[in-house]
Amino acid sequence: LTAGGDSSGPHPLVDRGYMTLASDPLRAYRCLVPGHCPGGPPATCAKLHDPLAVACGRCREGAYEAEIECLPCTRADTAPVV
């Protein structure tokens, strides 16, 4: 953890491969896939990864996991239920 801050005030910064939750910015989590966690201020995750999930471990709503990345859902990704 290193010190950082912006207009919202001081907050801890973490290195790539780690993340902290906004609700507990002093507890760092190591990410299983370092690319999911680019580092920086609390609740920073890679594109379409959920910043509320520990270690950015799931995709945001409206996205799905494809190998090691999250991709946006499209109409083609859904099927009607009969």
JSON list of C-alpha atoms in Angstrom, two decimals:
[
{"chain": "A", "resi": 1, "resn": "LEU", "atom": "CA", "xyz": [0.00, 0.00, 0.00]},
{"chain": "A", "resi": 2, "resn": "THR", "atom": "CA", "xyz": [1.20, 3.48, -0.80]},
{"chain": "A", "resi": 3, "resn": "ALA", "atom": "CA", "xyz": [-0.36, 6.81, 0.08]},
{"chain": "A", "resi": 4, "resn": "GLY", "atom": "CA", "xyz": [-2.44, 8.56, -2.53]},
{"chain": "A", "resi": 5, "resn": "GLY", "atom": "CA", "xyz": [-5.28, 10.97, -2.83]},
{"chain": "A", "resi": 6, "resn": "ASP", "atom": "CA", "xyz": [-7.49, 13.02, -5.06]},
{"chain": "A", "resi": 7, "resn": "SER", "atom": "CA", "xyz": [-10.28, 15.53, -4.58]},
{"chain": "A", "resi": 8, "resn": "SER", "atom": "CA", "xyz": [-12.21, 12.97, -2.49]},
{"chain": "A", "resi": 9, "resn": "GLY", "atom": "CA", "xyz": [-9.43, 12.84, 0.09]},
{"chain": "A", "resi": 10, "resn": "PRO", "atom": "CA", "xyz": [-6.50, 10.58, 0.99]},
{"chain": "A", "resi": 11, "resn": "HIS", "atom": "CA", "xyz": [-6.77, 6.87, 0.33]},
{"chain": "A", "resi": 12, "resn": "PRO", "atom": "CA", "xyz": [-4.37, 3.94, 0.05]},
{"chain": "A", "resi": 13, "resn": "LEU", "atom": "CA", "xyz": [-3.09, 2.86, -3.36]},
{"chain": "A", "resi": 14, "resn": "VAL", "atom": "CA", "xyz": [-2.19, -0.74, -4.14]},
{"chain": "A", "resi": 15, "resn": "ASP", "atom": "CA", "xyz": [0.14, -2.27, -6.71]},
{"chain": "A", "resi": 16, "resn": "ARG", "atom": "CA", "xyz": [-0.97, -4.15, -9.81]},
{"chain": "A", "resi": 17, "resn": "GLY", "atom": "CA", "xyz": [-2.28, -7.59, -8.86]},
{"chain": "A", "resi": 18, "resn": "TYR", "atom": "CA", "xyz": [-3.95, -6.32, -5.67]},
{"chain": "A", "resi": 19, "resn": "MET", "atom": "CA", "xyz": [-7.19, -4.55, -4.83]},
{"chain": "A", "resi": 20, "resn": "THR", "atom": "CA", "xyz": [-9.00, -3.10, -1.85]},
{"chain": "A", "resi": 21, "resn": "LEU", "atom": "CA", "xyz": [-12.70, -2.69, -1.30]},
{"chain": "A", "resi": 22, "resn": "ALA", "atom": "CA", "xyz": [-14.08, 0.83, -0.92]},
{"chain": "A", "resi": 23, "resn": "SER", "atom": "CA", "xyz": [-15.73, -0.31, 2.32]},
{"chain": "A", "resi": 24, "resn": "ASP", "atom": "CA", "xyz": [-12.39, -1.54, 3.78]},
{"chain": "A", "resi": 25, "resn": "PRO", "atom": "CA", "xyz": [-9.54, 0.28, 2.00]},
{"chain": "A", "resi": 26, "resn": "LEU", "atom": "CA", "xyz": [-6.84, -0.88, 4.42]},
{"chain": "A", "resi": 27, "resn": "ARG", "atom": "CA", "xyz": [-7.34, -4.60, 3.71]},
{"chain": "A", "resi": 28, "resn": "ALA", "atom": "CA", "xyz": [-5.60, -5.59, 0.47]},
{"chain": "A", "resi": 29, "resn": "TYR", "atom": "CA", "xyz": [-6.51, -8.71, -1.48]},
{"chain": "A", "resi": 30, "resn": "ARG", "atom": "CA", "xyz": [-4.16, -10.46, -3.91]},
{"chain": "A", "resi": 31, "resn": "CYS", "atom": "CA", "xyz": [-5.92, -11.28, -7.16]},
{"chain": "A", "resi": 32, "resn": "LEU", "atom": "CA", "xyz": [-5.77, -14.79, -8.61]},
{"chain": "A", "resi": 33, "resn": "VAL", "atom": "CA", "xyz": [-5.42, -13.24, -12.08]},
{"chain": "A", "resi": 34, "resn": "PRO", "atom": "CA", "xyz": [-3.19, -10.17, -11.70]},
{"chain": "A", "resi": 35, "resn": "GLY", "atom": "CA", "xyz": [-4.69, -8.56, -14.80]},
{"chain": "A", "resi": 36, "resn": "HIS", "atom": "CA", "xyz": [-8.08, -8.35, -13.08]},
{"chain": "A", "resi": 37, "resn": "CYS", "atom": "CA", "xyz": [-6.59, -5.86, -10.62]},
{"chain": "A", "resi": 38, "resn": "PRO", "atom": "CA", "xyz": [-4.69, -2.94, -12.18]},
{"chain": "A", "resi": 39, "resn": "GLY", "atom": "CA", "xyz": [-3.86, -1.44, -8.78]},
{"chain": "A", "resi": 40, "resn": "GLY", "atom": "CA", "xyz": [-4.55, 2.12, -7.68]},
{"chain": "A", "resi": 41, "resn": "PRO", "atom": "CA", "xyz": [-7.27, 3.47, -5.38]},
{"chain": "A", "resi": 42, "resn": "PRO", "atom": "CA", "xyz": [-9.88, 1.33, -3.60]},
{"chain": "A", "resi": 43, "resn": "ALA", "atom": "CA", "xyz": [-12.41, -0.57, -5.74]},
{"chain": "A", "resi": 44, "resn": "THR", "atom": "CA", "xyz": [-10.32, -0.43, -8.91]},
{"chain": "A", "resi": 45, "resn": "CYS", "atom": "CA", "xyz": [-10.81, -3.45, -11.18]},
{"chain": "A", "resi": 46, "resn": "ALA", "atom": "CA", "xyz": [-10.20, -4.24, -14.84]},
{"chain": "A", "resi": 47, "resn": "LYS", "atom": "CA", "xyz": [-12.88, -3.38, -17.38]},
{"chain": "A", "resi": 48, "resn": "LEU", "atom": "CA", "xyz": [-16.23, -5.06, -16.61]},
{"chain": "A", "resi": 49, "resn": "HIS", "atom": "CA", "xyz": [-14.97, -6.67, -13.38]},
{"chain": "A", "resi": 50, "resn": "ASP", "atom": "CA", "xyz": [-17.07, -6.04, -10.27]},
{"chain": "A", "resi": 51, "resn": "PRO", "atom": "CA", "xyz": [-15.35, -3.63, -7.83]},
{"chain": "A", "resi": 52, "resn": "LEU", "atom": "CA", "xyz": [-17.64, -4.90, -5.03]},
{"chain": "A", "resi": 53, "resn": "ALA", "atom": "CA", "xyz": [-16.24, -8.44, -5.38]},
{"chain": "A", "resi": 54, "resn": "VAL", "atom": "CA", "xyz": [-13.18, -9.45, -3.37]},
{"chain": "A", "resi": 55, "resn": "ALA", "atom": "CA", "xyz": [-10.12, -9.49, -5.66]},
{"chain": "A", "resi": 56, "resn": "CYS", "atom": "CA", "xyz": [-12.29, -8.37, -8.61]},
{"chain": "A", "resi": 57, "resn": "GLY", "atom": "CA", "xyz": [-13.33, -12.02, -8.75]},
{"chain": "A", "resi": 58, "resn": "ARG", "atom": "CA", "xyz": [-16.52, -11.75, -10.79]},
{"chain": "A", "resi": 59, "resn": "CYS", "atom": "CA", "xyz": [-17.91, -9.84, -13.72]},
{"chain": "A", "resi": 60, "resn": "ARG", "atom": "CA", "xyz": [-20.25, -6.87, -13.36]},
{"chain": "A", "resi": 61, "resn": "GLU", "atom": "CA", "xyz": [-23.93, -7.35, -14.07]},
{"chain": "A", "resi": 62, "resn": "GLY", "atom": "CA", "xyz": [-24.41, -7.35, -17.83]},
{"chain": "A", "resi": 63, "resn": "ALA", "atom": "CA", "xyz": [-21.09, -9.08, -18.47]},
{"chain": "A", "resi": 64, "resn": "TYR", "atom": "CA", "xyz": [-19.90, -12.68, -18.52]},
{"chain": "A", "resi": 65, "resn": "GLU", "atom": "CA", "xyz": [-16.57, -14.40, -17.94]},
{"chain": "A", "resi": 66, "resn": "ALA", "atom": "CA", "xyz": [-14.76, -15.71, -21.01]},
{"chain": "A", "resi": 67, "resn": "GLU", "atom": "CA", "xyz": [-11.51, -17.41, -20.00]},
{"chain": "A", "resi": 68, "resn": "ILE", "atom": "CA", "xyz": [-9.72, -14.69, -18.00]},
{"chain": "A", "resi": 69, "resn": "GLU", "atom": "CA", "xyz": [-11.68, -11.58, -19.01]},
{"chain": "A", "resi": 70, "resn": "CYS", "atom": "CA", "xyz": [-15.18, -10.20, -18.71]},
{"chain": "A", "resi": 71, "resn": "LEU", "atom": "CA", "xyz": [-17.06, -9.42, -21.90]},
{"chain": "A", "resi": 72, "resn": "PRO", "atom": "CA", "xyz": [-20.30, -7.46, -22.31]},
{"chain": "A", "resi": 73, "resn": "CYS", "atom": "CA", "xyz": [-23.47, -9.46, -22.83]},
{"chain": "A", "resi": 74, "resn": "THR", "atom": "CA", "xyz": [-25.25, -8.90, -26.13]},
{"chain": "A", "resi": 75, "resn": "ARG", "atom": "CA", "xyz": [-28.66, -9.94, -27.40]},
{"chain": "A", "resi": 76, "resn": "ALA", "atom": "CA", "xyz": [-26.97, -12.89, -29.11]},
{"chain": "A", "resi": 77, "resn": "ASP", "atom": "CA", "xyz": [-25.75, -14.10, -25.68]},
{"chain": "A", "resi": 78, "resn": "THR", "atom": "CA", "xyz": [-29.28, -14.64, -24.42]},
{"chain": "A", "resi": 79, "resn": "ALA", "atom": "CA", "xyz": [-31.79, -17.30, -25.37]},
{"chain": "A", "resi": 80, "resn": "PRO", "atom": "CA", "xyz": [-35.54, -17.24, -24.88]},
{"chain": "A", "resi": 81, "resn": "VAL", "atom": "CA", "xyz": [-36.95, -19.51, -22.21]},
{"chain": "A", "resi": 82, "resn": "VAL", "atom": "CA", "xyz": [-39.90, -21.54, -23.37]}
]
